XYZ file of C-alpha atoms in Angstrom:
450
model
C 146.892 57.267 201.251
C 148.604 56.008 204.401
C 149.191 52.315 205.098
C 146.212 52.358 207.424
C 143.990 53.991 204.806
C 145.085 51.556 202.084
C 144.137 48.693 204.348
C 140.446 48.805 203.398
C 141.219 48.162 199.724
C 142.900 44.823 200.540
C 141.211 41.382 200.747
C 138.768 40.975 203.631
C 139.897 38.915 206.626
C 137.668 36.362 208.224
C 135.415 37.669 211.001
C 137.474 36.000 213.691
C 140.675 37.488 212.329
C 139.166 40.956 212.160
C 137.882 40.788 215.717
C 141.185 39.405 216.961
C 143.154 42.097 215.177
C 140.846 44.817 216.392
C 140.594 43.702 219.983
C 144.095 42.336 220.590
C 145.952 45.212 219.006
C 147.633 43.052 216.316
C 147.074 43.203 212.574
C 145.074 46.453 212.123
C 146.598 48.449 214.945
C 144.394 51.414 215.821
C 144.399 51.620 219.673
C 142.100 54.630 219.993
C 139.603 52.961 217.641
C 139.708 49.693 219.616
C 139.085 51.555 222.860
C 136.100 53.471 221.461
C 134.607 50.350 219.892
C 134.847 48.366 223.123
C 133.268 51.191 225.114
C 130.239 51.488 222.819
C 129.795 47.839 221.943
C 130.209 46.396 225.422
C 129.238 49.331 227.630
C 132.574 48.802 229.470
C 132.181 45.027 229.680
C 134.177 42.414 227.746
C 131.248 40.928 225.808
C 131.722 40.690 222.057
C 128.494 41.577 220.382
C 128.981 41.515 216.626
C 125.877 43.542 215.783
C 126.616 46.247 218.350
C 130.206 46.484 217.164
C 129.328 46.941 213.486
C 126.518 49.380 214.302
C 128.872 51.428 216.452
C 131.504 51.373 213.714
C 128.957 52.583 211.137
C 127.973 55.453 213.447
C 131.616 56.466 213.836
C 132.094 56.427 210.044
C 128.989 58.573 209.497
C 130.093 61.055 212.143
C 133.576 61.271 210.615
C 132.080 61.868 207.150
C 129.843 64.638 208.460
C 132.889 66.308 210.007
C 135.010 65.705 206.865
C 137.491 63.671 208.909
C 138.523 61.508 205.966
C 141.530 59.821 207.590
C 139.515 58.803 210.623
C 136.663 57.552 208.417
C 139.136 55.462 206.391
C 140.480 53.867 209.568
C 136.993 52.987 210.786
C 136.336 51.278 207.439
C 138.970 48.642 208.306
C 136.711 47.230 210.955
C 133.425 47.762 209.175
C 134.336 45.207 206.478
C 133.384 42.445 208.921
C 129.724 43.271 208.152
C 130.189 41.185 204.970
C 130.036 38.063 207.167
C 127.118 39.114 209.344
C 124.859 36.197 210.275
C 121.839 38.360 209.423
C 121.130 37.644 205.728
C 119.416 40.984 205.067
C 122.330 42.967 206.518
C 124.847 40.838 204.655
C 122.984 41.454 201.380
C 122.861 45.237 201.912
C 126.462 45.483 203.128
C 128.312 45.656 199.747
C 126.411 48.737 198.588
C 126.865 50.459 201.973
C 130.606 49.746 201.930
C 130.878 50.960 198.345
C 129.043 54.205 199.006
C 130.977 54.978 202.190
C 134.323 53.866 200.787
C 134.003 55.742 197.487
C 133.020 58.906 199.360
C 136.085 58.607 201.584
C 138.437 57.886 198.678
C 136.977 60.724 196.613
C 137.798 63.336 199.270
C 140.756 61.828 201.136
C 143.787 64.135 200.639
C 146.112 61.169 199.981
C 143.780 59.298 197.674
C 144.594 58.750 193.993
C 143.088 57.134 190.902
C 144.976 53.864 191.411
C 143.604 53.468 194.934
C 140.067 54.227 193.784
C 140.366 51.783 190.867
C 141.595 49.013 193.172
C 138.721 49.581 195.591
C 136.110 49.734 192.792
C 137.393 46.548 191.129
C 137.333 44.753 194.452
C 133.797 45.884 195.284
C 132.449 44.776 191.876
C 133.148 41.207 192.923
C 131.587 41.574 196.388
C 127.829 41.344 195.927
C 127.437 40.891 192.190
C 124.038 42.580 192.056
C 125.840 45.912 192.576
C 128.229 45.321 189.662
C 126.451 47.652 187.222
C 125.946 50.495 189.699
C 129.562 50.397 190.810
C 130.803 50.185 187.217
C 128.771 53.234 186.259
C 129.927 55.294 189.243
C 133.501 54.136 188.644
C 133.265 55.350 185.036
C 131.925 58.730 186.185
C 134.889 59.047 188.552
C 137.252 58.348 185.647
C 135.423 60.878 183.463
C 135.841 63.446 186.232
C 139.593 62.849 185.943
C 139.390 63.125 182.115
C 140.346 59.474 181.637
C 137.974 58.904 178.735
C 139.527 55.735 177.365
C 139.570 54.052 180.780
C 135.973 55.116 181.401
C 134.872 53.789 178.013
C 136.657 50.468 178.631
C 135.001 50.225 182.046
C 131.567 50.825 180.544
C 132.175 48.316 177.742
C 132.926 45.602 180.295
C 129.790 46.474 182.240
C 127.680 46.538 179.065
C 128.304 42.825 178.465
C 127.832 41.795 182.104
C 124.915 39.471 182.909
C 123.781 37.770 186.071
C 120.979 35.259 185.685
C 117.735 36.650 184.326
C 117.948 40.394 183.895
C 115.530 42.316 186.084
C 113.891 45.515 184.921
C 116.229 47.573 187.103
C 119.250 45.917 185.502
C 117.819 46.648 182.044
C 117.588 50.354 182.871
C 121.136 50.351 184.242
C 122.449 48.700 181.084
C 120.655 51.356 178.998
C 122.224 54.048 181.177
C 125.672 52.507 180.791
C 125.208 52.395 177.013
C 124.073 56.021 177.054
C 127.168 57.142 178.941
C 129.217 55.272 176.372
C 127.262 57.327 173.839
C 128.252 60.549 175.650
C 131.914 59.596 175.455
C 131.478 58.831 171.751
C 129.645 62.146 171.374
C 132.645 63.929 172.861
C 134.887 62.290 170.234
C 132.356 63.158 167.513
C 132.201 66.755 168.726
C 135.995 67.092 168.529
C 135.986 65.680 165.011
C 133.201 68.059 164.037
C 135.314 70.989 165.281
C 138.280 69.734 163.286
C 136.041 69.416 160.217
C 135.118 73.090 160.395
C 138.789 74.023 159.920
C 139.218 71.992 156.686
C 138.646 72.993 153.083
C 135.696 71.090 151.584
C 137.762 70.287 148.472
C 140.537 68.794 150.568
C 140.953 64.990 150.643
C 141.301 65.204 154.445
C 137.821 66.723 154.559
C 136.222 63.646 152.978
C 138.124 61.324 155.334
C 137.073 63.374 158.362
C 133.462 63.372 157.143
C 133.430 59.565 156.912
C 134.893 59.287 160.417
C 132.206 61.590 161.794
C 129.458 59.545 160.140
C 130.802 56.318 161.654
C 130.988 57.813 165.142
C 127.570 59.439 164.914
C 125.789 56.173 164.120
C 127.127 54.427 167.240
C 126.509 57.450 169.417
C 122.956 58.087 168.238
C 121.972 54.437 168.769
C 123.151 54.495 172.383
C 121.546 57.853 173.193
C 118.270 57.181 171.383
C 117.577 54.012 173.401
C 117.877 55.806 176.721
C 115.840 58.940 176.046
C 112.786 56.851 175.182
C 112.665 55.680 178.808
C 110.781 58.101 181.101
C 113.285 60.110 183.128
C 115.388 63.269 183.233
C 118.058 62.852 180.549
C 119.137 66.452 179.852
C 122.770 65.947 178.717
C 121.833 62.935 176.579
C 118.940 64.744 174.890
C 121.058 67.833 174.175
C 123.824 65.716 172.632
C 121.422 63.688 170.510
C 119.576 66.770 169.259
C 122.862 68.481 168.355
C 123.765 65.491 166.194
C 120.358 65.422 164.515
C 120.646 69.127 163.732
C 124.163 68.718 162.355
C 122.923 66.137 159.868
C 119.944 68.276 158.892
C 117.225 66.228 160.599
C 115.301 69.204 161.973
C 112.031 67.280 162.129
C 113.656 64.501 164.132
C 115.237 66.983 166.544
C 111.930 68.821 167.015
C 110.105 65.550 167.662
C 112.649 64.460 170.290
C 112.435 67.787 172.130
C 108.634 67.932 171.933
C 108.262 64.414 173.326
C 110.787 65.159 176.057
C 108.841 68.244 177.115
C 105.246 67.071 176.772
C 105.135 63.273 177.076
C 103.073 62.647 180.223
C 105.172 59.605 181.093
C 108.179 61.855 181.689
C 108.576 63.812 184.956
C 108.010 67.561 184.906
C 111.282 69.146 183.803
C 111.754 72.904 183.214
C 114.891 72.297 181.145
C 112.912 70.264 178.618
C 110.793 73.334 177.823
C 113.873 75.583 177.718
C 115.519 73.294 175.152
C 112.366 73.206 173.041
C 111.934 76.980 173.208
C 115.552 77.662 172.186
C 115.218 75.219 169.293
C 111.953 76.803 168.056
C 113.384 80.284 168.462
C 116.405 79.317 166.360
C 113.997 77.926 163.759
C 112.125 81.254 163.836
C 108.891 79.484 164.719
C 105.627 81.495 164.921
C 105.148 83.554 168.090
C 102.158 81.473 169.098
C 104.374 78.389 169.393
C 106.971 80.277 171.411
C 104.300 81.674 173.715
C 102.813 78.218 174.208
C 106.152 76.738 175.312
C 107.047 79.645 177.593
C 103.571 79.615 179.126
C 104.145 76.023 180.243
C 107.563 76.973 181.617
C 105.945 79.909 183.443
C 103.529 77.538 185.156
C 106.435 75.376 186.343
C 109.037 78.050 187.220
C 107.521 81.566 187.269
C 110.878 83.062 188.291
C 112.880 81.562 185.401
C 115.241 83.987 183.657
C 113.332 83.468 180.383
C 110.242 85.073 181.924
C 111.467 88.573 181.093
C 111.816 87.479 177.480
C 108.341 85.951 177.766
C 107.052 89.318 178.968
C 108.557 91.081 175.938
C 106.949 88.623 173.519
C 103.559 88.984 175.219
C 103.848 92.763 175.378
C 104.454 92.938 171.621
C 101.586 90.606 170.798
C 98.411 91.919 169.189
C 96.137 90.011 171.562
C 94.803 91.769 174.636
C 94.861 88.533 176.672
C 98.612 88.410 176.080
C 98.991 92.004 177.292
C 97.222 91.080 180.522
C 99.393 87.993 180.953
C 102.496 90.135 180.381
C 101.620 92.117 183.521
C 100.949 88.958 185.508
C 104.336 87.511 184.505
C 106.228 90.570 185.765
C 104.476 90.559 189.121
C 105.125 86.819 189.455
C 108.856 87.242 188.764
C 109.166 89.866 191.487
C 107.341 87.662 193.992
C 110.633 85.797 194.462
C 113.427 87.047 196.715
C 116.043 85.965 194.172
C 114.596 88.452 191.682
C 114.023 91.315 194.135
C 117.064 93.274 192.903
C 116.621 92.512 189.211
C 116.691 96.041 187.803
C 115.483 94.883 184.376
C 112.326 93.417 185.921
C 111.642 96.666 187.813
C 112.265 98.765 184.705
C 109.845 96.627 182.742
C 107.234 96.842 185.499
C 107.583 100.611 185.891
C 107.237 101.188 182.149
C 104.447 98.661 181.681
C 102.400 99.875 184.656
C 102.452 103.371 183.189
C 101.309 102.045 179.788
C 98.596 99.863 181.298
C 97.185 102.686 183.431
C 97.250 105.121 180.499
C 95.213 102.577 178.515
C 92.658 102.524 181.332
C 93.361 98.933 182.396
C 93.219 99.801 186.097
C 91.349 96.543 186.823
C 94.300 94.465 185.591
C 96.633 96.205 188.022
C 94.163 95.912 190.886
C 93.774 92.173 190.276
C 97.510 91.651 190.624
C 97.911 94.094 193.497
C 95.031 92.845 195.659
C 96.761 89.537 196.347
C 100.054 91.286 197.163
C 99.151 94.476 198.999
C 99.429 92.792 202.399
C 103.030 91.666 201.925
C 104.734 93.484 199.040
C 105.053 96.795 201.001
C 107.298 95.092 203.595
C 108.868 92.710 201.106
C 109.933 95.384 198.589
C 109.028 98.900 199.766
C 110.052 99.215 203.418
C 112.158 102.082 204.753
C 114.996 99.587 205.318
C 115.020 98.511 201.664
C 114.815 102.131 200.527
C 118.070 102.930 202.364
C 119.799 99.724 201.190
C 118.761 100.118 197.567
C 119.724 103.787 197.448
C 123.158 102.973 198.869
C 123.808 99.960 196.622
C 122.104 100.860 193.334
C 120.451 104.237 192.833
C 119.058 103.249 189.432
C 117.279 100.292 191.008
C 115.967 102.457 193.844
C 114.548 104.979 191.379
C 112.681 102.290 189.383
C 111.297 100.709 192.562
C 110.261 104.098 193.919
C 108.302 104.803 190.758
C 106.492 101.447 191.057
C 105.905 102.022 194.793
C 104.435 105.433 194.049
C 102.067 103.985 191.436
C 100.918 101.137 193.686
C 100.937 102.803 197.132
C 100.813 106.501 196.395
C 103.185 109.331 197.330
C 102.739 108.551 201.022
C 104.741 105.337 200.630
C 107.920 105.486 202.769
C 110.056 103.999 200.008
C 108.850 106.637 197.550
C 109.355 109.449 200.049
C 112.895 108.368 200.994
C 114.123 108.033 197.392
C 112.363 111.244 196.410
C 114.086 113.098 199.239
C 117.536 111.580 198.621
C 117.328 112.139 194.897
C 116.135 115.696 195.114
C 119.581 117.090 194.343
C 121.090 114.218 192.387
C 118.113 113.437 190.214
C 116.193 116.686 190.296
C 114.757 116.489 186.783
C 114.020 112.782 186.997
C 112.553 113.204 190.434
C 110.231 115.978 189.326
C 109.048 113.850 186.405
C 108.580 110.821 188.696
C 106.417 112.853 191.080
C 104.312 114.146 188.207
C 103.783 110.693 186.684
C 102.914 109.139 190.042
C 100.414 111.905 190.714
C 98.800 111.277 187.315
C 98.793 107.457 187.258
C 98.887 106.179 190.847
C 96.220 103.508 191.360
C 95.593 105.090 194.770
C 94.537 108.306 193.030
C 92.600 106.489 190.299
C 90.534 104.318 192.615
C 86.998 105.696 193.221
């Protein structure tokens, strides 16, 4: 960074020195900044109002951040450091965290920033407002991990792990657990590399036994750190996945299943779709009974009805022997296509076209009507307008054909989407088109209704 930008990682001057430097043009020499600060803080007068000055400076920093003007934001930070000596105790107490958050954001994106500059700023801020020591240490470690500096990150976390300040509050306890868990993730990474190396060795080789012992030593430390965190209610996806992988590697299937089940269903934990995805994938790999798989996916369906696993859920339900599952399979497909992000999912439309035909041939017209009644006021414009017919035919004729078949079944041959695709496909898809018209005529719910 430039000399001016590096300035905010140096020791803080006294308030009087900062004001003198800012207002006299000596020390931190930023004339355009001084002029703007005086204009806002004094409304053109020469009064020196500390609170107005710092508030104005904070506004300038925020505006610069919003506009991604990192150099300008860094220069404003020179003056904002004086907030650390504000006479208002509450502001002075909150200042270190504000400076850390603003400063780290600037240094993360500044084009001339580097790891050394960030490290210097982080180390300085850890000693300004000790109650922020753990938060800053954790974020500092994540920055180092982002730059693949695993050893430095691990050393940083180890220092933070032993840090204490008076009586630990509950929030500090959680932060220490989180720091230990991130140490566990770094150890997991080392364990994972060793596990990969192990797979390339001959089991009769002496090196294999040595590598096995090393893996066991690493796994014990890692599992202890991860296990402590995932018992605390929260969203701990990467930690849970790492811990479960280790349990599976050592053959503790019951332990892995218990961890995933608790993570998904413990009421103390927040609702988390990923927890159910992890459990489902684990049970599927175990070749668990279909009832268990359906139970997990049903919960996921209630949380995220548009999840990509819903098409797999539909297939499982469709192949079930229970009629209630067949009905739910139809509901799931309609629910998926309620979302704009799934509107061009050709697999979903193929499934719906095929399943609607099967359902109507089995005389389950009521099932279709139940789903359609709540959608007939908005699906025609949402999926089956003349505009979408032209777009779909231009972009993906296979998609247009599937949608036209569904439109014909739900709205009849008078539907504009059906008519447009039928007309356009008359030459290109003559045989398919003739068959589509025949099937729609036979199975359309418009024709079947009394």
